[in-house]
Amino acid sequence: MQTATSHRFKENARTALDDPALQKALGNFQENFIDRRARAAARLPEFDALRDAARDIKDHVLENLDFYLERFEAKVVEAGGQVHWCTDADAARSAVLEICRAAGARTVTKGKSMIGEEIALNEHLAAHGIEPVETDLGEYIIQLRHEPPSHLIAPAIHVNKDQIADAFRAAHADLDPARPLGEAPALLAEARARLRSRFLAADVGITGANFLIAETGSTVIVTNEGNGDLTQTLPRVHIVLASLEKVVPTLEDASTILRVLARSATGQEFSVYTTFSTGPRRPNDLDGPEQFHVILLDNGRSRMLGTEFQDMLRCIRCGACLNHCPVYQAVGGHAYGWVYPGPMGAVLTPSLLGVGEAGHLPNASTFCGRCESVCPMRIPLPKMMRHWREREFERHLAPAAARHGLRLWAFLARRPALYRFAAAIAAGLLGAFGRRRGRFRSLPLAGGWTAHRDLPAPEGRTFQQLWAKRRRVS
Amino acid sequence: MTDGPVRVALFVTCLVDLFRPTVGFAAVKLLEQAGCRVEVPAAQTCCGQPAYNSGDRADARAIALQVIEAFEAFDYVVAPSGSCAGMIRAHYPALFAEDATMLPRARALADRTYELIAFLTDVRGMDRVTARYDGAVTYHDACSGLRELGIKEQPRRLLDSVAGLRRVELPGAEICCGFGGTFCVKYPDISNKMVGEKTADIVRTGADTLLAGDLGCLMNVAGKLQREGHPVRVRHVAEVLAGMAAGPAIGEAAE
């Protein structure tokens, strides 16, 4: 599985905040994602009703997951394909490697797949002498830069044009140093030219899946670049990487969810390409692969069924929660330390890696609620982050100072008379010391606050004191 | 409910009680203007949200029980905070979801609990106030009030009736200020980045006063504005609506 640095979230965040290039790259969410999504949602009067319908479809699937997965497999087999059930990342990597070896593969092309990231497939293939080539432009860029994606749908959103040009010049040995790469079209042309020969030469094509359709055994991808189609139709073998919650009952269900997916992700009504694959090439087909394999990955998801985290399995990876999250916008995706960043990652990562590794993520939220308000699948993300905090609290994983502070406060809060007394003393003392300036620049035990901002001083008496006095007078 | 004035229990909130009683008295004044008889149960401390959001359900439940017992005899519970009112309204029933005895009591209290401005406008039908405030103000939508309770237009409507007040919209008014309760001290670097963007937006409006409906957010923003040396004054919206904005603003020295 992909190595995680989620336990270093605080340090990762500090590094991100101190990186001026990253901070600049993170400055465009309002225009590029938030405004576009809002316009797309406003143009569709039934958008919120579709969100309800999409939620209900996935809830139904999750209650009957075994049924729909078995039905999906039967249909894949009927169409001449094969389903590989993989309980964990190791099993999935081995299955892919085996298929590649059996096909005598030297290079594989890859469409964008978060499951590919989750199981660290590229590293595994490369270690066994098979060269993986990412064909999604963003994924291609980060592959050259040897780094993981920082966003679900815009994997290289943290990279600017100059850095892309540098990566191309370093990797493309015969690239004329005089050729300008300053503008996006030039970068695109360069990547396209490089990738064309790779598409044609690849022995195996690997894609992800946005949906698996139980009634037909089809897999569905949505892309904007068309790279997925070339990846899956040109090579002799097509491997689909999917986690098991991607299944939906019918084509109709997929189309319902597709209507909220692109609008939530990029503000498009539909992505440019929506591609359905059903089995390998049939006798009269003009093109298509000779073999069709679906890697069906569990990797901890079935453990979430029946728990307070089941709703997370409705997620369709649109990225809306990231785009609207002020914490994600402040630190970017890499700070989260694993494959899935932002609010969805703050719930999913502890589910898959354990709260010991990923305990920071559900804590690093103000519970502002913006993620839930835009989630097309109506996943109650803050509520589930709070559930993770409860698990941590039960296991005493929070820092000792925070736990003791909380216990002391709770002790007082449960004793109103004592609380009134303590509050009056605190208000009196802080009020007396703070009266001259009206605020504190620093204060013992309040360093977390006063490192960055002043602390307003209390007025000097508590409301309860003043209210009691007013009652006595009147 | 009986005849006569509506009996409202004021849930002062721990921050207003400790830091800024003026907000509590402003709330009392506005509620009385709206024809309510206001009482302040002495057995109140906090709504329990710090425990709840730290994963400490047992303490959160114990505090919630205390609040329910102290407040359930009144017609309404009103808090000058969307965050605390949201805790009672949206989360108390969740805390007692598996407690058949307490759940109906939690729900009953939740249904009668309101944030101050929403109560004045939506329940009491207040559409204007008699206060005066000479200045250009901008308004920040605190997250819980906005997204848990749907408070958006009500405070703006009342502010627009204040004589002498000119209101400027705040770009990004719906974006969190980075307070987040214990978040601001658990993740101070990220919180700092968020509040820094908020103060930059505020300063760009040219307003001389920032208002909002939650003291936690206000203390965060005021503290940052003051650390950065900006002269923008920060107040709870109730102070302006009640005509009680003559004293020092949040974090300002008494004369």
mmCIF file of C-alpha atoms in Angstrom, chain A residues 9-10 13-14 17 23 30 326-327 329-331 359-360 363-370 373 386-387 389-390 393 406-407 409-410 412-416 419-420 423 426-427 430 435-442 448-467 470-471, chain B residues 10 12 14 16-22 24-25 28 32 38-46 48-59 62-63 66 91 143 147 174-176 178-180 183-195 216 219-220 222-224 226-227 250-254:
data_model
loop_
_atom_site.group_PDB
_atom_site.id
_atom_site.type_symbol
_atom_site.label_atom_id
_atom_site.label_comp_id
_atom_site.label_asym_id
_atom_site.label_seq_id
_atom_site.Cartn_x
_atom_site.Cartn_y
_atom_site.Cartn_z
ATOM 1 C CA PHE A 9 0.117 16.224 9.358
ATOM 2 C CA LYS A 10 1.161 19.182 11.487
ATOM 3 C CA ALA A 13 0.991 21.563 6.995
ATOM 4 C CA ARG A 14 3.753 23.850 8.255
ATOM 5 C CA LEU A 17 2.158 27.015 4.538
ATOM 6 C CA GLN A 23 0.318 28.886 -1.741
ATOM 7 C CA GLN A 30 -12.938 30.246 -5.938
ATOM 8 C CA PRO A 326 -10.702 26.152 3.973
ATOM 9 C CA VAL A 327 -8.207 23.767 5.574
ATOM 10 C CA GLN A 329 -7.137 25.351 0.586
ATOM 11 C CA ALA A 330 -4.637 26.428 3.221
ATOM 12 C CA VAL A 331 -2.345 23.394 3.124
ATOM 13 C CA GLY A 359 -5.776 10.637 13.791
ATOM 14 C CA HIS A 360 -4.841 14.216 12.951
ATOM 15 C CA ASN A 363 -9.208 16.739 14.067
ATOM 16 C CA ALA A 364 -7.910 19.270 11.569
ATOM 17 C CA SER A 365 -11.360 20.649 10.837
ATOM 18 C CA THR A 366 -13.263 23.632 12.188
ATOM 19 C CA PHE A 367 -16.541 21.801 11.462
ATOM 20 C CA CYS A 368 -17.506 24.736 9.284
ATOM 21 C CA GLY A 369 -19.785 22.352 7.423
ATOM 22 C CA ARG A 370 -19.112 23.621 3.917
ATOM 23 C CA SER A 373 -23.268 21.457 2.184
ATOM 24 C CA ARG A 386 -16.549 13.665 15.076
ATOM 25 C CA HIS A 387 -17.068 9.886 15.276
ATOM 26 C CA ARG A 389 -12.620 11.897 17.442
ATOM 27 C CA GLU A 390 -14.820 9.765 19.703
ATOM 28 C CA PHE A 393 -10.996 9.844 22.859
ATOM 29 C CA LEU A 406 -10.871 19.053 28.717
ATOM 30 C CA ARG A 407 -11.445 17.021 31.870
ATOM 31 C CA TRP A 409 -13.206 22.176 32.045
ATOM 32 C CA ALA A 410 -15.860 19.428 32.006
ATOM 33 C CA LEU A 412 -16.375 22.687 36.232
ATOM 34 C CA ALA A 413 -19.027 22.779 33.535
ATOM 35 C CA ARG A 414 -20.906 20.011 35.334
ATOM 36 C CA ARG A 415 -21.007 22.018 38.592
ATOM 37 C CA PRO A 416 -22.817 25.322 37.929
ATOM 38 C CA TYR A 419 -18.355 27.172 37.606
ATOM 39 C CA ARG A 420 -19.890 30.584 38.371
ATOM 40 C CA ALA A 423 -15.646 32.164 35.991
ATOM 41 C CA ALA A 426 -11.100 34.359 35.928
ATOM 42 C CA ALA A 427 -13.077 37.298 34.545
ATOM 43 C CA LEU A 430 -8.036 38.742 33.402
ATOM 44 C CA ARG A 435 -8.065 46.607 31.331
ATOM 45 C CA ARG A 436 -5.365 49.063 30.300
ATOM 46 C CA ARG A 437 -4.868 47.679 26.783
ATOM 47 C CA GLY A 438 -8.122 45.804 26.404
ATOM 48 C CA ARG A 439 -6.251 42.731 25.200
ATOM 49 C CA PHE A 440 -3.260 40.485 25.790
ATOM 50 C CA ARG A 441 -0.326 40.021 23.449
ATOM 51 C CA SER A 442 0.699 36.941 25.371
ATOM 52 C CA GLY A 448 -1.620 28.599 20.802
ATOM 53 C CA TRP A 449 -3.904 31.609 20.593
ATOM 54 C CA THR A 450 -1.493 34.481 21.208
ATOM 55 C CA ALA A 451 1.228 33.225 18.858
ATOM 56 C CA HIS A 452 -0.764 34.711 15.994
ATOM 57 C CA ARG A 453 -3.390 37.018 17.461
ATOM 58 C CA ASP A 454 -4.171 39.128 20.503
ATOM 59 C CA LEU A 455 -6.566 37.800 23.107
ATOM 60 C CA PRO A 456 -9.378 40.222 23.940
ATOM 61 C CA ALA A 457 -9.573 40.866 27.692
ATOM 62 C CA PRO A 458 -12.818 40.143 29.549
ATOM 63 C CA GLU A 459 -14.918 43.118 30.639
ATOM 64 C CA GLY A 460 -14.177 42.227 34.269
ATOM 65 C CA ARG A 461 -17.435 40.818 35.679
ATOM 66 C CA THR A 462 -19.325 37.789 34.394
ATOM 67 C CA PHE A 463 -22.813 38.168 32.993
ATOM 68 C CA GLN A 464 -24.111 36.003 35.804
ATOM 69 C CA GLN A 465 -22.609 38.350 38.424
ATOM 70 C CA LEU A 466 -24.068 41.421 36.777
ATOM 71 C CA TRP A 467 -27.446 39.780 36.227
ATOM 72 C CA ARG A 470 -29.468 43.749 38.548
ATOM 73 C CA ARG A 471 -32.085 41.382 39.962
ATOM 74 C CA LEU B 10 -31.515 33.314 27.892
ATOM 75 C CA VAL B 12 -25.889 33.365 27.812
ATOM 76 C CA CYS B 14 -19.833 30.610 28.303
ATOM 77 C CA VAL B 16 -20.383 35.939 26.617
ATOM 78 C CA ASP B 17 -20.634 35.204 30.340
ATOM 79 C CA LEU B 18 -16.875 35.322 30.815
ATOM 80 C CA PHE B 19 -15.655 37.819 28.234
ATOM 81 C CA ARG B 20 -18.432 40.140 27.164
ATOM 82 C CA PRO B 21 -21.542 40.458 29.352
ATOM 83 C CA THR B 22 -22.543 43.481 27.227
ATOM 84 C CA GLY B 24 -25.919 39.289 27.071
ATOM 85 C CA PHE B 25 -27.536 42.555 28.151
ATOM 86 C CA VAL B 28 -32.005 40.896 26.971
ATOM 87 C CA GLU B 32 -37.719 42.672 25.849
ATOM 88 C CA VAL B 38 -36.444 37.176 29.921
ATOM 89 C CA GLU B 39 -35.063 34.947 32.607
ATOM 90 C CA VAL B 40 -31.560 33.649 33.065
ATOM 91 C CA PRO B 41 -31.429 30.203 34.677
ATOM 92 C CA ALA B 42 -28.496 30.183 37.103
ATOM 93 C CA ALA B 43 -27.697 26.521 36.497
ATOM 94 C CA GLN B 44 -26.144 27.154 33.082
ATOM 95 C CA THR B 45 -22.482 26.880 32.238
ATOM 96 C CA CYS B 46 -21.831 25.827 28.666
ATOM 97 C CA GLY B 48 -21.171 21.101 26.025
ATOM 98 C CA GLN B 49 -19.863 21.619 22.523
ATOM 99 C CA PRO B 50 -16.144 21.550 23.470
ATOM 100 C CA ALA B 51 -16.622 18.062 24.912
ATOM 101 C CA TYR B 52 -18.869 16.925 22.054
ATOM 102 C CA ASN B 53 -16.446 18.038 19.352
ATOM 103 C CA SER B 54 -13.506 16.521 21.213
ATOM 104 C CA GLY B 55 -15.123 13.101 21.106
ATOM 105 C CA ASP B 56 -16.077 13.138 24.804
ATOM 106 C CA ARG B 57 -19.701 12.070 24.530
ATOM 107 C CA ALA B 58 -20.112 11.210 28.210
ATOM 108 C CA ASP B 59 -19.332 14.720 29.415
ATOM 109 C CA ALA B 62 -23.963 15.132 31.207
ATOM 110 C CA ILE B 63 -23.783 18.835 30.352
ATOM 111 C CA GLN B 66 -28.013 19.797 32.875
ATOM 112 C CA HIS B 91 -26.897 17.900 18.199
ATOM 113 C CA CYS B 143 -20.506 28.861 10.121
ATOM 114 C CA ARG B 147 -25.122 26.203 7.728
ATOM 115 C CA GLU B 174 -19.479 32.445 4.225
ATOM 116 C CA ILE B 175 -15.906 31.176 4.580
ATOM 117 C CA CYS B 176 -14.840 30.026 8.040
ATOM 118 C CA GLY B 178 -10.467 29.672 11.341
ATOM 119 C CA PHE B 179 -11.711 29.757 14.937
ATOM 120 C CA GLY B 180 -13.344 26.325 15.145
ATOM 121 C CA PHE B 183 -9.128 23.943 16.398
ATOM 122 C CA CYS B 184 -7.516 27.375 16.694
ATOM 123 C CA VAL B 185 -5.168 26.204 19.428
ATOM 124 C CA LYS B 186 -4.716 22.630 18.178
ATOM 125 C CA TYR B 187 -3.735 23.760 14.669
ATOM 126 C CA PRO B 188 -2.591 27.358 15.201
ATOM 127 C CA ASP B 189 -0.670 27.638 11.918
ATOM 128 C CA ILE B 190 -3.642 26.662 9.771
ATOM 129 C CA SER B 191 -6.022 28.736 11.872
ATOM 130 C CA ASN B 192 -3.697 31.702 11.453
ATOM 131 C CA LYS B 193 -3.706 31.316 7.676
ATOM 132 C CA MET B 194 -7.507 31.225 7.639
ATOM 133 C CA VAL B 195 -8.038 34.213 9.925
ATOM 134 C CA GLY B 216 -15.707 32.934 19.404
ATOM 135 C CA MET B 219 -12.599 37.266 19.344
ATOM 136 C CA ASN B 220 -10.535 35.397 16.759
ATOM 137 C CA ALA B 222 -10.636 40.983 16.516
ATOM 138 C CA GLY B 223 -7.432 39.528 17.934
ATOM 139 C CA LYS B 224 -5.986 39.116 14.452
ATOM 140 C CA GLN B 226 -5.436 44.081 16.335
ATOM 141 C CA ARG B 227 -2.253 42.040 16.010
ATOM 142 C CA ILE B 250 -13.926 43.727 21.511
ATOM 143 C CA GLY B 251 -10.268 43.907 22.552
ATOM 144 C CA GLU B 252 -10.327 47.699 22.951
ATOM 145 C CA ALA B 253 -9.154 49.402 26.126
ATOM 146 C CA ALA B 254 -11.710 50.875 28.494
#
